[in-house]
Amino acid sequence: MPPAYKALDKAGIRFLRGQLALVCAAGGTGKSAFILNNLLKASSPIPALYFSCDSDAFVQLSRSIAIIGEISMDKAMDAVKNNSIDEYIPGLNSHPVRFNYAASPSQSDVENSLQSYFELYNQYPHQIILDNVTNIRAGGGDGDDPFSGLEGLMDWAADMARQTQANVTGLHHVTGPNNDGNAPIPMSGVKGQITRVPALVLTLFKPDAETLGVSAVKNRAGRADPSGANYVELGWNGEHMSITDAPFSTAAY
């Protein structure tokens, strides 16, 4: 399942089915926007099940309209508030992405939603997004600590990828020294050091206001640099929540 961007594909950064990926960045860098753009700008539609724990339906619908309609987030949010989205519905309907907005689902909740998807479509989605992995409650009991057992959660997510042959992509945070988000983030900057299991680990940062840097710090299917210093540049437009292809930077692969 190639990414929507030629620069990522050229660098061997691909979200492969049957594997677990992890996308890590400081808060506000654009993890969710990166994933949503990749889904909505793919060369062919990607059937996806998106567990949007961090963002509610209003935010995700506004982002999707901004991306598909190529309009500003302010205009997209006004359209959603005023229920005047008819012109964007055909574009939205062309992307088979379903959202689950539970704020803190258990592993059992995720599995049940996945089985419901299978019963409805007679197939599993090609991509499953967990946004963020710290919001997924390990086990299933109501008293479970949502911030514990992330290593085990990675094992569970990797097994889910194998069993469904979907790409499972988890979004995650980085450690304190990397929370400025303006410099490359090494693999050691991933919060909780949960990089053992995922086949692909990406870290994101913004070298300037119009650029998103993507570092493959782990990549079983291609090139990687654990330091994060080798990265791919993508264009970033925060007003439109839009990410676009851009030439390789001088620091890139």
PDB file of C-alpha atoms in Angstrom:
ATOM      1  CA  MET A   1       0.000   0.000   0.000  1.00  0.00           C
ATOM      2  CA  PRO A   2       2.153   2.893  -1.257  1.00  0.00           C
ATOM      3  CA  PRO A   3       1.920   6.318   0.398  1.00  0.00           C
ATOM      4  CA  ALA A   4       0.216   9.256  -1.287  1.00  0.00           C
ATOM      5  CA  TYR A   5       3.525  11.069  -1.728  1.00  0.00           C
ATOM      6  CA  LYS A   6       6.166  10.272  -4.319  1.00  0.00           C
ATOM      7  CA  ALA A   7       8.945  11.480  -2.027  1.00  0.00           C
ATOM      8  CA  LEU A   8       7.987   8.926   0.643  1.00  0.00           C
ATOM      9  CA  ASP A   9       7.623   6.149  -1.904  1.00  0.00           C
ATOM     10  CA  LYS A  10      11.042   6.966  -3.378  1.00  0.00           C
ATOM     11  CA  ALA A  11      12.543   6.757   0.115  1.00  0.00           C
ATOM     12  CA  GLY A  12      10.975   3.308   0.628  1.00  0.00           C
ATOM     13  CA  ILE A  13       8.498   4.540   3.242  1.00  0.00           C
ATOM     14  CA  ARG A  14       5.366   2.460   2.725  1.00  0.00           C
ATOM     15  CA  PHE A  15       2.494   1.398   4.960  1.00  0.00           C
ATOM     16  CA  LEU A  16       2.519  -2.312   4.182  1.00  0.00           C
ATOM     17  CA  ARG A  17      -0.474  -4.524   4.832  1.00  0.00           C
ATOM     18  CA  GLY A  18      -0.002  -7.158   7.495  1.00  0.00           C
ATOM     19  CA  GLN A  19       2.468  -4.958   9.380  1.00  0.00           C
ATOM     20  CA  LEU A  20       2.426  -2.499  12.266  1.00  0.00           C
ATOM     21  CA  ALA A  21       3.625   1.079  11.807  1.00  0.00           C
ATOM     22  CA  LEU A  22       4.179   3.806  14.394  1.00  0.00           C
ATOM     23  CA  VAL A  23       4.068   7.549  13.627  1.00  0.00           C
ATOM     24  CA  CYS A  24       5.519   9.674  16.420  1.00  0.00           C
ATOM     25  CA  ALA A  25       5.762  13.437  16.915  1.00  0.00           C
ATOM     26  CA  ALA A  26       5.364  16.255  19.387  1.00  0.00           C
ATOM     27  CA  GLY A  27       1.861  17.507  20.070  1.00  0.00           C
ATOM     28  CA  GLY A  28       0.579  19.823  17.353  1.00  0.00           C
ATOM     29  CA  THR A  29       3.117  18.715  14.758  1.00  0.00           C
ATOM     30  CA  GLY A  30       0.498  17.128  12.518  1.00  0.00           C
ATOM     31  CA  LYS A  31       0.446  13.365  13.144  1.00  0.00           C
ATOM     32  CA  SER A  32      -3.296  13.095  12.508  1.00  0.00           C
ATOM     33  CA  ALA A  33      -3.142  15.438   9.511  1.00  0.00           C
ATOM     34  CA  PHE A  34      -0.309  13.374   8.040  1.00  0.00           C
ATOM     35  CA  ILE A  35      -2.326  10.165   8.271  1.00  0.00           C
ATOM     36  CA  LEU A  36      -5.582  11.753   7.075  1.00  0.00           C
ATOM     37  CA  ASN A  37      -3.885  13.382   4.077  1.00  0.00           C
ATOM     38  CA  ASN A  38      -2.256  10.063   3.196  1.00  0.00           C
ATOM     39  CA  LEU A  39      -5.676   8.369   3.243  1.00  0.00           C
ATOM     40  CA  LEU A  40      -7.576  11.056   1.335  1.00  0.00           C
ATOM     41  CA  LYS A  41      -4.879  11.731  -1.280  1.00  0.00           C
ATOM     42  CA  ALA A  42      -4.021   8.109  -2.084  1.00  0.00           C
ATOM     43  CA  SER A  43      -3.939   7.218  -5.774  1.00  0.00           C
ATOM     44  CA  SER A  44      -6.691   4.680  -5.155  1.00  0.00           C
ATOM     45  CA  PRO A  45      -9.237   4.576  -2.297  1.00  0.00           C
ATOM     46  CA  ILE A  46      -8.017   2.895   0.897  1.00  0.00           C
ATOM     47  CA  PRO A  47     -10.724   1.131   2.944  1.00  0.00           C
ATOM     48  CA  ALA A  48      -9.814   2.232   6.462  1.00  0.00           C
ATOM     49  CA  LEU A  49     -11.101   2.071  10.029  1.00  0.00           C
ATOM     50  CA  TYR A  50      -9.906   5.104  11.980  1.00  0.00           C
ATOM     51  CA  PHE A  51     -10.083   5.082  15.794  1.00  0.00           C
ATOM     52  CA  SER A  52     -10.065   8.817  16.445  1.00  0.00           C
ATOM     53  CA  CYS A  53      -9.627   8.994  20.205  1.00  0.00           C
ATOM     54  CA  ASP A  54      -8.010  12.442  20.265  1.00  0.00           C
ATOM     55  CA  SER A  55     -10.278  14.290  17.803  1.00  0.00           C
ATOM     56  CA  ASP A  56     -14.069  14.336  17.647  1.00  0.00           C
ATOM     57  CA  ALA A  57     -16.336  14.089  14.598  1.00  0.00           C
ATOM     58  CA  PHE A  58     -16.531  17.868  14.119  1.00  0.00           C
ATOM     59  CA  VAL A  59     -12.740  18.195  13.891  1.00  0.00           C
ATOM     60  CA  GLN A  60     -12.211  15.190  11.624  1.00  0.00           C
ATOM     61  CA  LEU A  61     -15.051  16.127   9.271  1.00  0.00           C
ATOM     62  CA  SER A  62     -13.734  19.696   9.059  1.00  0.00           C
ATOM     63  CA  ARG A  63     -10.217  18.449   8.331  1.00  0.00           C
ATOM     64  CA  SER A  64     -11.490  16.058   5.675  1.00  0.00           C
ATOM     65  CA  ILE A  65     -13.499  18.776   3.941  1.00  0.00           C
ATOM     66  CA  ALA A  66     -10.535  21.161   4.043  1.00  0.00           C
ATOM     67  CA  ILE A  67      -8.286  18.515   2.461  1.00  0.00           C
ATOM     68  CA  ILE A  68     -10.740  17.277  -0.159  1.00  0.00           C
ATOM     69  CA  GLY A  69     -12.223  20.679  -0.965  1.00  0.00           C
ATOM     70  CA  GLU A  70      -8.838  22.428  -0.857  1.00  0.00           C
ATOM     71  CA  ILE A  71     -10.265  25.155   1.376  1.00  0.00           C
ATOM     72  CA  SER A  72      -9.183  26.668   4.686  1.00  0.00           C
ATOM     73  CA  MET A  73      -9.996  25.019   7.999  1.00  0.00           C
ATOM     74  CA  ASP A  74     -11.985  28.122   8.995  1.00  0.00           C
ATOM     75  CA  LYS A  75     -14.206  27.782   5.928  1.00  0.00           C
ATOM     76  CA  ALA A  76     -14.524  24.015   6.448  1.00  0.00           C
ATOM     77  CA  MET A  77     -15.533  24.435  10.095  1.00  0.00           C
ATOM     78  CA  ASP A  78     -18.114  27.063   9.151  1.00  0.00           C
ATOM     79  CA  ALA A  79     -19.572  24.686   6.570  1.00  0.00           C
ATOM     80  CA  VAL A  80     -19.883  21.914   9.156  1.00  0.00           C
ATOM     81  CA  LYS A  81     -21.369  24.266  11.783  1.00  0.00           C
ATOM     82  CA  ASN A  82     -23.958  25.527   9.297  1.00  0.00           C
ATOM     83  CA  ASN A  83     -24.656  22.044   7.894  1.00  0.00           C
ATOM     84  CA  SER A  84     -23.811  23.322   4.408  1.00  0.00           C
ATOM     85  CA  ILE A  85     -21.573  20.502   3.231  1.00  0.00           C
ATOM     86  CA  ASP A  86     -23.601  19.178   0.282  1.00  0.00           C
ATOM     87  CA  GLU A  87     -20.966  20.154  -2.293  1.00  0.00           C
ATOM     88  CA  TYR A  88     -18.325  18.150  -0.425  1.00  0.00           C
ATOM     89  CA  ILE A  89     -20.352  14.967   0.118  1.00  0.00           C
ATOM     90  CA  PRO A  90     -19.426  13.315  -3.243  1.00  0.00           C
ATOM     91  CA  GLY A  91     -15.736  13.785  -2.434  1.00  0.00           C
ATOM     92  CA  LEU A  92     -16.181  12.416   1.083  1.00  0.00           C
ATOM     93  CA  ASN A  93     -18.175   9.431  -0.184  1.00  0.00           C
ATOM     94  CA  SER A  94     -15.394   8.498  -2.596  1.00  0.00           C
ATOM     95  CA  HIS A  95     -13.123   7.650   0.348  1.00  0.00           C
ATOM     96  CA  PRO A  96     -14.128   4.469   2.247  1.00  0.00           C
ATOM     97  CA  VAL A  97     -12.883   5.656   5.640  1.00  0.00           C
ATOM     98  CA  ARG A  98     -15.015   4.871   8.704  1.00  0.00           C
ATOM     99  CA  PHE A  99     -14.402   6.548  12.062  1.00  0.00           C
ATOM    100  CA  ASN A 100     -14.855   5.338  15.623  1.00  0.00           C
ATOM    101  CA  TYR A 101     -14.879   8.275  18.057  1.00  0.00           C
ATOM    102  CA  ALA A 102     -14.629   6.464  21.393  1.00  0.00           C
ATOM    103  CA  ALA A 103     -12.249   8.537  23.545  1.00  0.00           C
ATOM    104  CA  SER A 104     -10.730   5.605  25.423  1.00  0.00           C
ATOM    105  CA  PRO A 105     -11.658   2.282  23.813  1.00  0.00           C
ATOM    106  CA  SER A 106     -10.426  -0.993  25.225  1.00  0.00           C
ATOM    107  CA  GLN A 107      -8.686  -3.595  23.104  1.00  0.00           C
ATOM    108  CA  SER A 108     -11.967  -5.527  23.142  1.00  0.00           C
ATOM    109  CA  ASP A 109     -13.812  -2.452  21.870  1.00  0.00           C
ATOM    110  CA  VAL A 110     -11.373  -2.176  18.969  1.00  0.00           C
ATOM    111  CA  GLU A 111     -11.730  -5.873  18.153  1.00  0.00           C
ATOM    112  CA  ASN A 112     -15.540  -5.687  18.298  1.00  0.00           C
ATOM    113  CA  SER A 113     -15.579  -2.673  15.988  1.00  0.00           C
ATOM    114  CA  LEU A 114     -13.272  -4.508  13.604  1.00  0.00           C
ATOM    115  CA  GLN A 115     -15.556  -7.556  13.573  1.00  0.00           C
ATOM    116  CA  SER A 116     -18.549  -5.299  12.926  1.00  0.00           C
ATOM    117  CA  TYR A 117     -16.674  -3.836   9.958  1.00  0.00           C
ATOM    118  CA  PHE A 118     -16.050  -7.351   8.632  1.00  0.00           C
ATOM    119  CA  GLU A 119     -19.710  -8.326   9.018  1.00  0.00           C
ATOM    120  CA  LEU A 120     -20.777  -5.186   7.149  1.00  0.00           C
ATOM    121  CA  TYR A 121     -18.281  -5.369   4.262  1.00  0.00           C
ATOM    122  CA  ASN A 122     -17.266  -9.048   4.271  1.00  0.00           C
ATOM    123  CA  GLN A 123     -13.623  -7.987   4.461  1.00  0.00           C
ATOM    124  CA  TYR A 124     -11.309  -6.248   6.881  1.00  0.00           C
ATOM    125  CA  PRO A 125     -10.143  -2.704   6.216  1.00  0.00           C
ATOM    126  CA  HIS A 126      -6.820  -2.296   4.450  1.00  0.00           C
ATOM    127  CA  GLN A 127      -5.639   0.155   7.116  1.00  0.00           C
ATOM    128  CA  ILE A 128      -6.480   0.534  10.805  1.00  0.00           C
ATOM    129  CA  ILE A 129      -5.499   3.781  12.553  1.00  0.00           C
ATOM    130  CA  LEU A 130      -5.059   3.982  16.344  1.00  0.00           C
ATOM    131  CA  ASP A 131      -4.947   7.708  17.204  1.00  0.00           C
ATOM    132  CA  ASN A 132      -3.315   7.709  19.795  1.00  0.00           C
ATOM    133  CA  VAL A 133      -2.036   4.401  21.123  1.00  0.00           C
ATOM    134  CA  THR A 134      -1.973   5.758  24.688  1.00  0.00           C
ATOM    135  CA  ASN A 135      -5.755   6.159  24.470  1.00  0.00           C
ATOM    136  CA  ILE A 136      -6.269   2.416  23.937  1.00  0.00           C
ATOM    137  CA  ARG A 137      -6.966   0.683  27.243  1.00  0.00           C
ATOM    138  CA  ALA A 138      -4.995  -2.537  27.587  1.00  0.00           C
ATOM    139  CA  GLY A 139      -7.041  -5.568  28.552  1.00  0.00           C
ATOM    140  CA  GLY A 140     -10.611  -4.386  28.691  1.00  0.00           C
ATOM    141  CA  GLY A 141     -11.566  -3.642  32.270  1.00  0.00           C
ATOM    142  CA  ASP A 142     -12.885  -0.181  33.066  1.00  0.00           C
ATOM    143  CA  GLY A 143     -10.199   0.344  35.692  1.00  0.00           C
ATOM    144  CA  ASP A 144      -7.242  -0.329  33.433  1.00  0.00           C
ATOM    145  CA  ASP A 145      -4.589   2.371  33.213  1.00  0.00           C
ATOM    146  CA  PRO A 146      -4.602   3.677  29.600  1.00  0.00           C
ATOM    147  CA  PHE A 147      -0.915   4.635  29.885  1.00  0.00           C
ATOM    148  CA  SER A 148       0.383   1.224  30.953  1.00  0.00           C
ATOM    149  CA  GLY A 149       1.310  -1.877  28.982  1.00  0.00           C
ATOM    150  CA  LEU A 150       2.236  -0.130  25.719  1.00  0.00           C
ATOM    151  CA  GLU A 151       4.789  -2.806  24.839  1.00  0.00           C
ATOM    152  CA  GLY A 152       2.078  -5.452  25.126  1.00  0.00           C
ATOM    153  CA  LEU A 153      -0.257  -3.212  23.162  1.00  0.00           C
ATOM    154  CA  MET A 154       2.279  -3.205  20.317  1.00  0.00           C
ATOM    155  CA  ASP A 155       2.340  -7.019  20.313  1.00  0.00           C
ATOM    156  CA  TRP A 156      -1.474  -7.046  20.191  1.00  0.00           C
ATOM    157  CA  ALA A 157      -1.588  -4.489  17.356  1.00  0.00           C
ATOM    158  CA  ALA A 158       1.054  -6.394  15.350  1.00  0.00           C
ATOM    159  CA  ASP A 159      -0.949  -9.600  15.749  1.00  0.00           C
ATOM    160  CA  MET A 160      -4.087  -7.775  14.614  1.00  0.00           C
ATOM    161  CA  ALA A 161      -2.207  -6.685  11.493  1.00  0.00           C
ATOM    162  CA  ARG A 162      -1.140 -10.275  10.798  1.00  0.00           C
ATOM    163  CA  GLN A 163      -4.609 -11.727  11.430  1.00  0.00           C
ATOM    164  CA  THR A 164      -6.483  -9.177   9.300  1.00  0.00           C
ATOM    165  CA  GLN A 165      -3.726  -8.454   6.744  1.00  0.00           C
ATOM    166  CA  ALA A 166      -4.406  -4.776   7.318  1.00  0.00           C
ATOM    167  CA  ASN A 167      -1.770  -2.193   7.926  1.00  0.00           C
ATOM    168  CA  VAL A 168      -2.161  -1.069  11.530  1.00  0.00           C
ATOM    169  CA  THR A 169      -0.759   2.402  12.183  1.00  0.00           C
ATOM    170  CA  GLY A 170      -0.466   3.740  15.704  1.00  0.00           C
ATOM    171  CA  LEU A 171       0.081   7.426  16.455  1.00  0.00           C
ATOM    172  CA  HIS A 172       2.244   8.191  19.467  1.00  0.00           C
ATOM    173  CA  HIS A 173       4.115  10.896  21.374  1.00  0.00           C
ATOM    174  CA  VAL A 174       7.807  11.684  21.879  1.00  0.00           C
ATOM    175  CA  THR A 175       9.930  12.423  24.942  1.00  0.00           C
ATOM    176  CA  GLY A 176      10.262  15.835  26.589  1.00  0.00           C
ATOM    177  CA  PRO A 177      13.485  16.990  24.888  1.00  0.00           C
ATOM    178  CA  ASN A 178      11.811  16.483  21.493  1.00  0.00           C
ATOM    179  CA  ASN A 179       8.538  18.218  22.253  1.00  0.00           C
ATOM    180  CA  ASP A 180       9.518  21.450  20.506  1.00  0.00           C
ATOM    181  CA  GLY A 181       9.026  19.544  17.252  1.00  0.00           C
ATOM    182  CA  ASN A 182      11.434  21.706  15.246  1.00  0.00           C
ATOM    183  CA  ALA A 183      14.359  19.280  14.875  1.00  0.00           C
ATOM    184  CA  PRO A 184      14.747  15.672  13.664  1.00  0.00           C
ATOM    185  CA  ILE A 185      13.635  13.139  16.280  1.00  0.00           C
ATOM    186  CA  PRO A 186      15.707   9.955  16.720  1.00  0.00           C
ATOM    187  CA  MET A 187      14.289   6.541  17.514  1.00  0.00           C
ATOM    188  CA  SER A 188      15.417   7.057  21.119  1.00  0.00           C
ATOM    189  CA  GLY A 189      12.998  10.015  21.263  1.00  0.00           C
ATOM    190  CA  VAL A 190       9.914   7.793  20.995  1.00  0.00           C
ATOM    191  CA  LYS A 191       8.031   7.932  24.292  1.00  0.00           C
ATOM    192  CA  GLY A 192       8.194   4.682  26.243  1.00  0.00           C
ATOM    193  CA  GLN A 193      10.717   3.132  23.838  1.00  0.00           C
ATOM    194  CA  ILE A 194       8.052   0.952  22.197  1.00  0.00           C
ATOM    195  CA  THR A 195       9.857   0.539  18.875  1.00  0.00           C
ATOM    196  CA  ARG A 196      10.781  -3.151  19.193  1.00  0.00           C
ATOM    197  CA  VAL A 197       7.667  -4.547  17.501  1.00  0.00           C
ATOM    198  CA  PRO A 198       6.618  -2.102  14.738  1.00  0.00           C
ATOM    199  CA  ALA A 199       8.039  -2.797  11.271  1.00  0.00           C
ATOM    200  CA  LEU A 200       8.014   0.912  10.431  1.00  0.00           C
ATOM    201  CA  VAL A 201       8.640   3.817  12.807  1.00  0.00           C
ATOM    202  CA  LEU A 202       8.369   7.377  11.522  1.00  0.00           C
ATOM    203  CA  THR A 203       9.104  10.557  13.438  1.00  0.00           C
ATOM    204  CA  LEU A 204       7.762  13.911  12.259  1.00  0.00           C
ATOM    205  CA  PHE A 205       9.021  17.444  12.843  1.00  0.00           C
ATOM    206  CA  LYS A 206       8.694  20.904  11.298  1.00  0.00           C
ATOM    207  CA  PRO A 207      12.001  22.508  10.261  1.00  0.00           C
ATOM    208  CA  ASP A 208       9.986  25.606   9.303  1.00  0.00           C
ATOM    209  CA  ALA A 209       6.372  26.750   9.111  1.00  0.00           C
ATOM    210  CA  GLU A 210       5.812  25.355   5.603  1.00  0.00           C
ATOM    211  CA  THR A 211       7.646  22.028   5.816  1.00  0.00           C
ATOM    212  CA  LEU A 212       6.966  18.676   7.443  1.00  0.00           C
ATOM    213  CA  GLY A 213      10.012  16.456   7.895  1.00  0.00           C
ATOM    214  CA  VAL A 214       9.457  12.676   7.897  1.00  0.00           C
ATOM    215  CA  SER A 215      12.240  10.470   9.290  1.00  0.00           C
ATOM    216  CA  ALA A 216      12.166   6.680   8.927  1.00  0.00           C
ATOM    217  CA  VAL A 217      14.023   5.736  12.108  1.00  0.00           C
ATOM    218  CA  LYS A 218      13.098   2.077  11.642  1.00  0.00           C
ATOM    219  CA  ASN A 219      12.060   0.391   8.418  1.00  0.00           C
ATOM    220  CA  ARG A 220      12.225  -3.368   7.907  1.00  0.00           C
ATOM    221  CA  ALA A 221      11.210  -2.950   4.251  1.00  0.00           C
ATOM    222  CA  GLY A 222      13.619  -0.184   3.300  1.00  0.00           C
ATOM    223  CA  ARG A 223      16.175   2.378   4.347  1.00  0.00           C
ATOM    224  CA  ALA A 224      16.225   3.797   7.852  1.00  0.00           C
ATOM    225  CA  ASP A 225      18.349   6.076  10.006  1.00  0.00           C
ATOM    226  CA  PRO A 226      17.787   5.719  13.770  1.00  0.00           C
ATOM    227  CA  SER A 227      19.214   9.210  14.307  1.00  0.00           C
ATOM    228  CA  GLY A 228      16.373  10.770  12.315  1.00  0.00           C
ATOM    229  CA  ALA A 229      18.882  13.053  10.590  1.00  0.00           C
ATOM    230  CA  ASN A 230      18.007  11.668   7.138  1.00  0.00           C
ATOM    231  CA  TYR A 231      14.470  12.713   6.333  1.00  0.00           C
ATOM    232  CA  VAL A 232      12.017  13.482   3.561  1.00  0.00           C
ATOM    233  CA  GLU A 233      10.480  16.939   3.207  1.00  0.00           C
ATOM    234  CA  LEU A 234       6.776  17.412   2.503  1.00  0.00           C
ATOM    235  CA  GLY A 235       4.985  20.704   2.022  1.00  0.00           C
ATOM    236  CA  TRP A 236       2.817  21.805   4.974  1.00  0.00           C
ATOM    237  CA  ASN A 237      -0.083  24.270   4.871  1.00  0.00           C
ATOM    238  CA  GLY A 238      -1.597  24.490   8.332  1.00  0.00           C
ATOM    239  CA  GLU A 239      -4.362  26.880   7.288  1.00  0.00           C
ATOM    240  CA  HIS A 240      -5.704  24.281   4.854  1.00  0.00           C
ATOM    241  CA  MET A 241      -4.566  21.245   6.883  1.00  0.00           C
ATOM    242  CA  SER A 242      -2.896  20.155   3.652  1.00  0.00           C
ATOM    243  CA  ILE A 243       0.289  18.171   3.104  1.00  0.00           C
ATOM    244  CA  THR A 244       1.775  18.022  -0.378  1.00  0.00           C
ATOM    245  CA  ASP A 245       4.706  16.446  -2.181  1.00  0.00           C
ATOM    246  CA  ALA A 246       7.952  18.402  -2.103  1.00  0.00           C
ATOM    247  CA  PRO A 247      11.493  17.753  -3.375  1.00  0.00           C
ATOM    248  CA  PHE A 248      13.946  15.863  -1.224  1.00  0.00           C
ATOM    249  CA  SER A 249      15.813  18.065   1.228  1.00  0.00           C
ATOM    250  CA  THR A 250      19.598  18.205   1.246  1.00  0.00           C
ATOM    251  CA  ALA A 251      19.465  16.069   4.375  1.00  0.00           C
ATOM    252  CA  ALA A 252      17.188  13.433   2.870  1.00  0.00           C
ATOM    253  CA  TYR A 253      17.945   9.864   1.840  1.00  0.00           C
TER     254      TYR A 253
END
